[in-house]
């Protein structure tokens, strides 16, 4: 029996992480993707002149080399820089983002409750209060009981569902703006506090659709003789002893010297028969949030100008709504608009009449009659859950994999919460790991 063909580096998953790993590879590479298209969640759907991403995908680029890479994929004028317009719908009013720095406009008793709670939290912090162990504890300790009650708890209960009560605060430091006292007070008396947070501006392809980024990376990789791209090929098995993978549909074995994976971490372990029981159990303990959302085509301009709105109100059936066409007008036909609506409920029938009424209330829709069509979408792996067992469990699985010559990385391969830029950086780091391994060096 002949040995299977060998490729020094095999990359599983052609989302942004996998594409970046292949892009930065220093030799022959096989890039394997289950779907018929590259991009992972950075993909777009098109129908009747409307373009919908997998909810809001906006490029926030801070690393100079990644910015150069992305901008090099486009001709002048094909990328636009957009200043973020984001708000919060709470207690029937629209507030600038973030909530904790823009309390003005809320009912006065709510503003008072939020400010008194904020002062009390700062007093406790000055006394050396212990670090909170949960996300809810973090929100109360950093912003006060009132701000936690009126925004952080209800919003995140809608987003995380049943997982909120066991969620730690490990993921929040980069993504939640933390204003100083002057900004909190200024925002409460009507001085708008804008530009806070990591995503104050972002890039969008002017033609519409975030899939332009992975598709242009794919086109460039297709021109490289050392890159083999296999689309529509699921991974049926990873043989860590023989260092080979089995492509399911083709029942085709391919050997490797180094393996980079960006597929969801539990899915990778499930495909490794030799994984010991404790690693299988650890991977099975990793949790994630499943989302349902709607793509809504509207035959009229959006009555709002925001790009997205956060909706903590428990009575409304969604927690975030975005207007694609306000950021990239060509994502909808002239005179129309395109929305994404992230739903509270993950299963069961959808009350579209209730959704439309809520969209009218938050200003994203003028009237239900303007809706042309709706598509229901599901994201199986949306957010990973940072519970108390997360850090040790994840570390154990990743360490075991690396001991088998497998580097698992990216948002789902690394089982983390990150941005598109982070995925591109992770792919580059993976290529450096592979290069060191192939050179017989100890990867850093």
Short mmCIF file of C-alpha atoms in Angstrom, two decimals:
data_model
loop_
_atom_site.label_atom_id
_atom_site.label_comp_id
_atom_site.label_asym_id
_atom_site.label_seq_id
_atom_site.Cartn_x
_atom_site.Cartn_y
_atom_site.Cartn_z
CA UNK A 1 0.00 0.00 0.00
CA UNK A 2 1.45 3.35 -1.04
CA UNK A 3 1.88 6.17 1.43
CA UNK A 4 -0.58 9.07 1.16
CA UNK A 5 0.65 12.25 -0.52
CA UNK A 6 2.53 14.48 1.91
CA UNK A 7 2.28 18.24 2.25
CA UNK A 8 4.58 19.86 4.81
CA UNK A 9 1.83 22.16 6.11
CA UNK A 10 -1.89 21.41 6.17
CA UNK A 11 -4.37 24.10 7.28
CA UNK A 12 -7.92 23.18 8.28
CA UNK A 13 -10.58 25.81 7.69
CA UNK A 14 -10.48 28.64 5.15
CA UNK A 15 -11.92 31.42 7.26
CA UNK A 16 -9.78 34.49 7.79
CA UNK A 17 -7.41 32.62 10.13
CA UNK A 18 -6.85 29.74 7.75
CA UNK A 19 -6.49 32.02 4.75
CA UNK A 20 -3.94 34.11 6.63
CA UNK A 21 -1.98 30.99 7.65
CA UNK A 22 -1.78 29.91 4.01
CA UNK A 23 -1.03 33.48 2.89
CA UNK A 24 1.98 33.73 5.20
CA UNK A 25 3.20 30.15 4.76
CA UNK A 26 6.79 29.73 3.64
CA UNK A 27 6.37 26.65 1.51
CA UNK A 28 3.81 24.19 0.12
CA UNK A 29 0.50 24.23 1.95
CA UNK A 30 -2.80 22.39 1.63
CA UNK A 31 -5.79 24.50 2.73
CA UNK A 32 -8.94 22.47 3.37
CA UNK A 33 -12.43 23.97 3.73
CA UNK A 34 -15.72 22.14 4.37
CA UNK A 35 -17.87 24.74 2.61
CA UNK A 36 -17.90 25.53 -1.08
CA UNK A 37 -16.71 29.08 -0.32
CA UNK A 38 -13.93 30.56 1.75
CA UNK A 39 -14.47 33.10 4.51
CA UNK A 40 -16.03 31.24 7.44
CA UNK A 41 -18.29 33.75 9.15
CA UNK A 42 -16.76 36.58 7.12
CA UNK A 43 -19.06 35.84 4.23
CA UNK A 44 -22.00 37.50 2.52
CA UNK A 45 -25.36 36.44 1.07
CA UNK A 46 -26.96 38.16 -1.90
CA UNK A 47 -30.52 38.27 -3.16
CA UNK A 48 -32.43 40.64 -5.42
CA UNK A 49 -29.77 43.34 -5.26
CA UNK A 50 -29.38 43.16 -1.45
CA UNK A 51 -26.16 42.06 0.25
CA UNK A 52 -26.13 40.72 3.81
CA UNK A 53 -23.08 39.78 5.84
CA UNK A 54 -23.22 37.29 8.72
CA UNK A 55 -24.49 40.18 10.89
CA UNK A 56 -22.23 43.19 11.35
CA UNK A 57 -18.70 42.58 10.09
CA UNK A 58 -16.72 45.79 10.26
CA UNK A 59 -12.94 45.97 9.86
CA UNK A 60 -11.09 47.60 12.76
CA UNK A 61 -7.41 47.57 11.79
CA UNK A 62 -4.70 48.68 14.22
CA UNK A 63 -1.75 46.48 13.26
CA UNK A 64 0.21 48.23 10.45
CA UNK A 65 1.14 45.01 8.64
CA UNK A 66 -2.43 43.68 8.65
CA UNK A 67 -3.71 47.05 7.47
CA UNK A 68 -1.21 46.92 4.62
CA UNK A 69 -2.32 43.37 3.75
CA UNK A 70 -6.03 44.25 3.66
CA UNK A 71 -5.61 47.54 1.84
CA UNK A 72 -3.41 45.77 -0.72
CA UNK A 73 -6.36 43.57 -1.68
CA UNK A 74 -8.29 46.59 -2.96
CA UNK A 75 -7.87 49.32 -5.51
CA UNK A 76 -8.10 52.98 -4.45
CA UNK A 77 -11.70 53.84 -3.62
CA UNK A 78 -12.75 50.25 -2.98
CA UNK A 79 -12.44 50.62 0.80
CA UNK A 80 -14.13 53.38 2.78
CA UNK A 81 -13.40 54.56 6.32
CA UNK A 82 -16.63 55.04 8.25
CA UNK A 83 -17.02 56.88 11.56
CA UNK A 84 -19.10 54.67 13.83
CA UNK A 85 -22.69 55.73 14.50
CA UNK A 86 -24.01 53.53 17.28
CA UNK A 87 -26.68 53.99 19.91
CA UNK A 88 -28.67 52.26 22.63
CA UNK A 89 -32.45 51.98 22.87
CA UNK A 90 -33.40 52.01 26.54
CA UNK A 91 -36.54 53.07 28.42
CA UNK A 92 -38.05 54.16 25.12
CA UNK A 93 -35.29 56.65 24.25
CA UNK A 94 -32.25 56.56 21.98
CA UNK A 95 -28.92 57.17 23.74
CA UNK A 96 -25.47 57.60 22.25
CA UNK A 97 -23.07 54.68 22.79
CA UNK A 98 -21.81 53.71 25.33
CA UNK A 99 -24.62 53.63 27.87
CA UNK A 100 -22.36 54.15 30.88
CA UNK A 101 -21.11 57.48 29.52
CA UNK A 102 -24.37 58.81 28.05
CA UNK A 103 -27.12 58.60 30.65
CA UNK A 104 -28.74 61.93 29.73
CA UNK A 105 -32.26 61.46 28.36
CA UNK A 106 -33.18 58.52 30.58
CA UNK A 107 -35.91 59.06 33.19
CA UNK A 108 -34.44 61.18 35.98
CA UNK A 109 -34.94 58.48 38.59
CA UNK A 110 -32.95 56.07 36.41
CA UNK A 111 -30.13 58.61 35.96
CA UNK A 112 -30.04 59.14 39.73
CA UNK A 113 -29.96 55.38 40.40
CA UNK A 114 -27.12 54.94 37.91
CA UNK A 115 -25.03 57.84 39.29
CA UNK A 116 -25.52 56.86 42.94
CA UNK A 117 -24.53 53.30 42.09
CA UNK A 118 -21.50 54.48 40.15
CA UNK A 119 -20.28 56.61 43.08
CA UNK A 120 -20.81 53.71 45.49
CA UNK A 121 -18.85 51.37 43.22
CA UNK A 122 -15.95 53.84 42.99
CA UNK A 123 -15.94 54.16 46.78
CA UNK A 124 -15.76 50.39 47.15
CA UNK A 125 -12.95 50.17 44.61
CA UNK A 126 -10.99 52.82 46.52
CA UNK A 127 -11.26 50.65 49.63
CA UNK A 128 -9.58 47.77 47.81
CA UNK A 129 -12.60 45.59 47.10
CA UNK A 130 -11.66 42.12 45.74
CA UNK A 131 -11.75 41.51 42.00
CA UNK A 132 -15.17 40.15 40.97
CA UNK A 133 -15.28 36.61 39.62
CA UNK A 134 -18.33 36.96 37.34
CA UNK A 135 -19.29 39.26 34.51
CA UNK A 136 -22.29 40.59 36.44
CA UNK A 137 -19.99 41.24 39.39
CA UNK A 138 -17.58 43.08 37.09
CA UNK A 139 -20.37 45.31 35.74
CA UNK A 140 -21.62 46.14 39.24
CA UNK A 141 -18.12 46.71 40.63
CA UNK A 142 -16.91 48.87 37.75
CA UNK A 143 -20.06 50.80 36.80
CA UNK A 144 -22.37 50.43 39.78
CA UNK A 145 -25.56 48.53 40.46
CA UNK A 146 -27.77 50.97 38.52
CA UNK A 147 -25.84 50.88 35.23
CA UNK A 148 -25.53 47.10 35.55
CA UNK A 149 -29.28 46.79 36.18
CA UNK A 150 -30.39 49.03 33.34
CA UNK A 151 -27.93 47.98 30.64
CA UNK A 152 -25.24 45.35 31.22
CA UNK A 153 -27.39 42.68 32.83
CA UNK A 154 -30.49 42.86 30.58
CA UNK A 155 -28.50 43.28 27.38
CA UNK A 156 -26.12 40.45 28.08
CA UNK A 157 -28.91 38.19 29.33
CA UNK A 158 -30.46 38.53 25.89
CA UNK A 159 -27.13 37.97 24.15
CA UNK A 160 -25.73 35.09 26.25
CA UNK A 161 -29.03 33.48 27.24
CA UNK A 162 -28.78 30.86 29.95
CA UNK A 163 -24.99 31.23 30.18
CA UNK A 164 -24.99 34.74 31.68
CA UNK A 165 -25.09 33.69 35.33
CA UNK A 166 -21.87 31.65 35.01
CA UNK A 167 -20.03 34.05 32.71
CA UNK A 168 -16.71 35.41 33.93
CA UNK A 169 -15.30 38.82 33.00
CA UNK A 170 -12.21 37.44 31.23
CA UNK A 171 -13.23 38.72 27.80
CA UNK A 172 -14.39 42.27 28.57
CA UNK A 173 -11.27 44.40 29.04
CA UNK A 174 -10.78 45.25 25.39
CA UNK A 175 -14.37 45.40 24.23
CA UNK A 176 -16.26 47.35 26.91
CA UNK A 177 -15.42 51.07 27.10
CA UNK A 178 -14.56 52.19 30.63
CA UNK A 179 -15.10 55.96 30.88
CA UNK A 180 -13.59 58.00 33.68
CA UNK A 181 -15.69 59.80 36.29
CA UNK A 182 -15.72 63.07 34.37
CA UNK A 183 -17.10 61.31 31.31
CA UNK A 184 -19.79 59.50 33.29
CA UNK A 185 -20.94 62.75 34.93
CA UNK A 186 -20.64 64.74 31.71
CA UNK A 187 -22.74 62.18 29.85
CA UNK A 188 -25.37 62.29 32.57
CA UNK A 189 -25.85 66.07 32.25
CA UNK A 190 -26.01 66.05 28.45
CA UNK A 191 -22.40 66.38 27.26
CA UNK A 192 -22.25 63.60 24.65
CA UNK A 193 -19.26 61.32 25.16
CA UNK A 194 -18.36 60.01 21.72
CA UNK A 195 -15.52 58.04 20.20
CA UNK A 196 -15.14 55.70 23.17
CA UNK A 197 -14.28 52.06 22.53
CA UNK A 198 -12.01 50.14 20.20
CA UNK A 199 -14.23 50.51 17.13
CA UNK A 200 -14.78 54.27 16.80
CA UNK A 201 -14.20 53.91 13.06
CA UNK A 202 -14.03 51.00 10.67
CA UNK A 203 -13.42 50.04 7.06
CA UNK A 204 -16.01 48.64 4.65
CA UNK A 205 -15.73 47.49 1.03
CA UNK A 206 -17.57 50.14 -0.94
CA UNK A 207 -19.06 47.57 -3.33
CA UNK A 208 -20.75 45.92 -0.33
CA UNK A 209 -20.07 42.62 1.37
CA UNK A 210 -17.32 41.64 3.78
CA UNK A 211 -16.70 38.52 1.69
CA UNK A 212 -14.59 40.73 -0.60
CA UNK A 213 -11.73 40.29 1.88
CA UNK A 214 -11.57 36.46 1.95
CA UNK A 215 -12.48 36.15 -1.72
CA UNK A 216 -9.61 38.38 -2.78
CA UNK A 217 -7.26 36.47 -0.53
CA UNK A 218 -8.50 33.25 -2.16
CA UNK A 219 -7.91 34.67 -5.64
CA UNK A 220 -4.33 35.59 -4.74
CA UNK A 221 -3.68 32.18 -3.16
CA UNK A 222 -5.03 30.48 -6.30
CA UNK A 223 -2.22 32.13 -8.26
CA UNK A 224 0.43 30.61 -6.01
CA UNK A 225 1.69 27.26 -7.24
CA UNK A 226 2.69 26.17 -3.73
CA UNK A 227 -0.89 26.51 -2.39
CA UNK A 228 -3.50 23.79 -2.88
CA UNK A 229 -7.04 24.79 -1.91
CA UNK A 230 -9.64 22.07 -1.39
CA UNK A 231 -13.17 23.46 -1.06
CA UNK A 232 -16.17 21.31 -0.18
CA UNK A 233 -13.92 18.86 1.70
CA UNK A 234 -14.77 18.07 5.30
CA UNK A 235 -12.22 16.53 7.62
CA UNK A 236 -13.39 13.08 8.61
CA UNK A 237 -10.41 12.07 10.75
CA UNK A 238 -7.06 13.33 12.03
CA UNK A 239 -4.52 10.58 12.67
CA UNK A 240 -2.05 12.20 15.07
CA UNK A 241 0.14 9.08 15.20
CA UNK A 242 0.58 8.75 11.44
CA UNK A 243 0.34 12.53 10.96
CA UNK A 244 -2.29 12.40 8.26
CA UNK A 245 -5.84 13.63 7.69
CA UNK A 246 -8.75 11.95 5.98
CA UNK A 247 -10.90 14.09 3.70
CA UNK A 248 -14.41 12.77 4.26
CA UNK A 249 -16.21 13.00 0.93
CA UNK A 250 -13.21 11.73 -1.02
CA UNK A 251 -12.01 9.22 1.63
CA UNK A 252 -8.63 10.65 0.70
CA UNK A 253 -5.70 10.54 3.12
CA UNK A 254 -3.10 13.31 3.11
CA UNK A 255 0.06 13.34 5.25
CA UNK A 256 1.51 16.41 6.94
CA UNK A 257 4.49 17.51 8.98
CA UNK A 258 2.71 20.42 10.67
CA UNK A 259 -1.05 20.88 11.08
CA UNK A 260 -2.79 24.21 11.70
CA UNK A 261 -6.49 24.14 12.52
CA UNK A 262 -9.01 26.96 12.68
CA UNK A 263 -12.13 24.78 12.87
CA UNK A 264 -14.05 24.87 16.18
CA UNK A 265 -11.88 23.34 18.89
CA UNK A 266 -14.41 20.71 20.07
CA UNK A 267 -14.99 19.68 16.45
CA UNK A 268 -11.28 19.14 15.92
CA UNK A 269 -10.93 16.93 19.00
CA UNK A 270 -13.99 14.94 17.93
CA UNK A 271 -12.15 14.05 14.73
CA UNK A 272 -9.10 12.65 16.56
CA UNK A 273 -9.73 9.00 17.56
CA UNK A 274 -6.46 8.90 19.52
CA UNK A 275 -7.43 11.78 21.82
CA UNK A 276 -7.41 10.55 25.42
CA UNK A 277 -10.63 10.52 27.40
CA UNK A 278 -9.68 13.49 29.56
CA UNK A 279 -9.06 15.63 26.46
CA UNK A 280 -12.33 14.54 24.90
CA UNK A 281 -14.12 15.39 28.14
CA UNK A 282 -12.39 18.77 28.34
CA UNK A 283 -13.32 19.63 24.75
CA UNK A 284 -16.88 18.53 25.43
CA UNK A 285 -17.04 20.92 28.39
CA UNK A 286 -16.31 23.96 26.20
CA UNK A 287 -19.52 25.94 25.70
CA UNK A 288 -20.70 28.28 22.98
CA UNK A 289 -23.67 30.45 22.16
CA UNK A 290 -25.85 29.71 19.15
CA UNK A 291 -27.55 32.64 17.47
CA UNK A 292 -30.53 33.13 15.21
CA UNK A 293 -30.80 36.32 13.27
CA UNK A 294 -32.81 37.80 10.44
CA UNK A 295 -31.68 39.40 7.21
CA UNK A 296 -34.44 41.84 6.27
CA UNK A 297 -34.70 43.55 2.90
CA UNK A 298 -36.63 46.82 3.11
CA UNK A 299 -38.02 48.63 0.11
CA UNK A 300 -37.49 52.08 1.63
CA UNK A 301 -34.59 54.00 3.17
CA UNK A 302 -34.00 53.35 6.86
CA UNK A 303 -35.53 56.15 8.96
CA UNK A 304 -32.45 56.06 11.25
CA UNK A 305 -28.84 56.98 10.52
CA UNK A 306 -27.11 54.60 12.94
CA UNK A 307 -25.05 51.59 11.88
CA UNK A 308 -26.27 49.46 14.76
CA UNK A 309 -28.25 49.82 17.97
CA UNK A 310 -28.02 47.85 21.23
CA UNK A 311 -31.39 46.93 22.71
CA UNK A 312 -31.34 45.95 26.42
CA UNK A 313 -35.13 46.26 26.77
CA UNK A 314 -36.34 42.75 27.81
CA UNK A 315 -39.74 43.27 26.18
CA UNK A 316 -38.25 43.62 22.68
CA UNK A 317 -37.46 40.36 20.80
CA UNK A 318 -33.93 41.29 19.70
CA UNK A 319 -30.76 42.53 21.35
CA UNK A 320 -29.03 44.22 18.44
CA UNK A 321 -30.12 45.62 15.09
CA UNK A 322 -27.83 46.82 12.34
CA UNK A 323 -28.41 48.69 9.10
CA UNK A 324 -25.90 47.43 6.54
CA UNK A 325 -26.80 50.05 3.97
CA UNK A 326 -26.13 52.97 6.34
CA UNK A 327 -22.47 51.92 6.40
CA UNK A 328 -22.19 50.67 2.80
CA UNK A 329 -25.01 52.07 0.64
CA UNK A 330 -24.39 49.58 -2.18
CA UNK A 331 -25.46 46.72 0.08
CA UNK A 332 -29.05 47.62 -0.89
CA UNK A 333 -30.65 48.89 -4.11
CA UNK A 334 -31.19 52.63 -4.43
CA UNK A 335 -33.99 53.80 -2.15
CA UNK A 336 -33.87 50.59 -0.08
CA UNK A 337 -32.16 49.40 3.08
CA UNK A 338 -30.90 46.12 4.50
CA UNK A 339 -31.07 45.11 8.17
CA UNK A 340 -29.73 42.38 10.41
CA UNK A 341 -31.73 41.57 13.54
CA UNK A 342 -30.16 39.41 16.26
CA UNK A 343 -32.91 37.56 18.10
CA UNK A 344 -33.24 36.75 21.79
CA UNK A 345 -34.75 33.32 21.20
CA UNK A 346 -32.62 30.59 19.65
CA UNK A 347 -35.41 28.11 18.85
CA UNK A 348 -39.12 27.99 18.18
CA UNK A 349 -41.35 30.06 15.89
CA UNK A 350 -40.46 33.68 15.21
CA UNK A 351 -43.08 36.36 15.84
CA UNK A 352 -42.35 38.49 12.79
CA UNK A 353 -45.15 40.94 13.59
CA UNK A 354 -43.54 41.54 16.98
CA UNK A 355 -40.13 41.93 15.37
CA UNK A 356 -41.46 44.50 12.89
CA UNK A 357 -43.20 46.45 15.65
CA UNK A 358 -39.94 46.49 17.62
CA UNK A 359 -37.99 47.64 14.57
CA UNK A 360 -40.41 50.52 14.12
CA UNK A 361 -39.92 51.45 17.78
CA UNK A 362 -36.10 51.50 17.55
CA UNK A 363 -36.26 53.50 14.31
CA UNK A 364 -34.86 50.89 11.92
CA UNK A 365 -38.12 50.45 9.97
CA UNK A 366 -40.82 52.91 8.95
CA UNK A 367 -43.62 50.36 8.55
CA UNK A 368 -43.98 46.58 8.31
CA UNK A 369 -45.38 47.02 4.81
CA UNK A 370 -41.95 48.16 3.60
CA UNK A 371 -40.42 44.71 4.16
CA UNK A 372 -39.71 42.93 0.88
CA UNK A 373 -38.37 39.63 2.22
CA UNK A 374 -36.86 38.02 5.30
CA UNK A 375 -34.22 35.31 5.57
CA UNK A 376 -33.74 33.39 8.83
CA UNK A 377 -30.07 32.63 9.53
CA UNK A 378 -28.35 30.52 12.18
CA UNK A 379 -24.79 30.86 13.49
CA UNK A 380 -24.01 27.66 15.37
CA UNK A 381 -20.80 28.99 16.90
CA UNK A 382 -21.38 32.67 17.64
CA UNK A 383 -19.61 33.43 20.94
CA UNK A 384 -17.60 31.06 23.10
CA UNK A 385 -18.67 31.00 26.76
CA UNK A 386 -16.18 32.22 29.35
CA UNK A 387 -17.34 30.22 32.35
CA UNK A 388 -15.32 29.30 35.45
CA UNK A 389 -13.90 26.16 33.81
CA UNK A 390 -13.03 27.90 30.54
CA UNK A 391 -9.39 28.91 31.06
CA UNK A 392 -8.06 25.62 32.45
CA UNK A 393 -10.12 23.47 30.08
CA UNK A 394 -9.10 25.38 26.97
CA UNK A 395 -5.43 25.44 28.01
CA UNK A 396 -5.39 21.67 28.56
CA UNK A 397 -6.87 20.94 25.13
CA UNK A 398 -4.58 23.35 23.27
CA UNK A 399 -1.49 22.08 25.06
CA UNK A 400 -2.29 18.46 24.22
CA UNK A 401 -2.88 19.34 20.58
CA UNK A 402 0.39 21.22 20.30
CA UNK A 403 2.13 18.21 21.76
CA UNK A 404 0.73 16.26 18.81
CA UNK A 405 2.06 18.78 16.30
CA UNK A 406 -1.24 20.64 15.90
CA UNK A 407 -1.61 24.41 16.33
CA UNK A 408 -5.27 25.33 16.85
CA UNK A 409 -6.00 29.03 16.55
CA UNK A 410 -8.44 31.73 15.49
CA UNK A 411 -11.78 32.67 17.01
CA UNK A 412 -13.08 29.11 17.18
CA UNK A 413 -9.89 27.12 16.75
CA UNK A 414 -8.42 29.08 19.65
CA UNK A 415 -11.85 29.23 21.36
CA UNK A 416 -11.64 32.94 22.12
CA UNK A 417 -13.50 36.19 21.52
CA UNK A 418 -11.71 38.30 18.94
CA UNK A 419 -11.96 40.46 15.82
CA UNK A 420 -11.33 39.87 12.14
CA UNK A 421 -7.95 41.54 12.47
CA UNK A 422 -7.11 39.20 15.35
CA UNK A 423 -7.93 36.23 13.10
CA UNK A 424 -5.55 37.49 10.42
CA UNK A 425 -2.87 37.95 13.08
CA UNK A 426 -3.53 34.45 14.43
CA UNK A 427 -3.05 32.97 10.97
CA UNK A 428 0.27 34.76 10.62
CA UNK A 429 1.38 33.48 14.02
CA UNK A 430 0.35 29.97 12.99
CA UNK A 431 2.50 30.18 9.86
CA UNK A 432 5.48 31.22 12.00
CA UNK A 433 4.84 28.27 14.33
CA UNK A 434 4.70 25.93 11.35
CA UNK A 435 7.88 27.36 9.82
CA UNK A 436 9.77 26.82 13.07
CA UNK A 437 8.43 23.29 13.40
CA UNK A 438 9.29 22.39 9.82
CA UNK A 439 12.78 23.78 10.35
CA UNK A 440 13.21 21.50 13.35
CA UNK A 441 13.18 24.38 15.81
CA UNK A 442 11.15 24.65 18.98
CA UNK A 443 8.15 26.89 18.11
CA UNK A 444 7.85 29.91 20.37
#
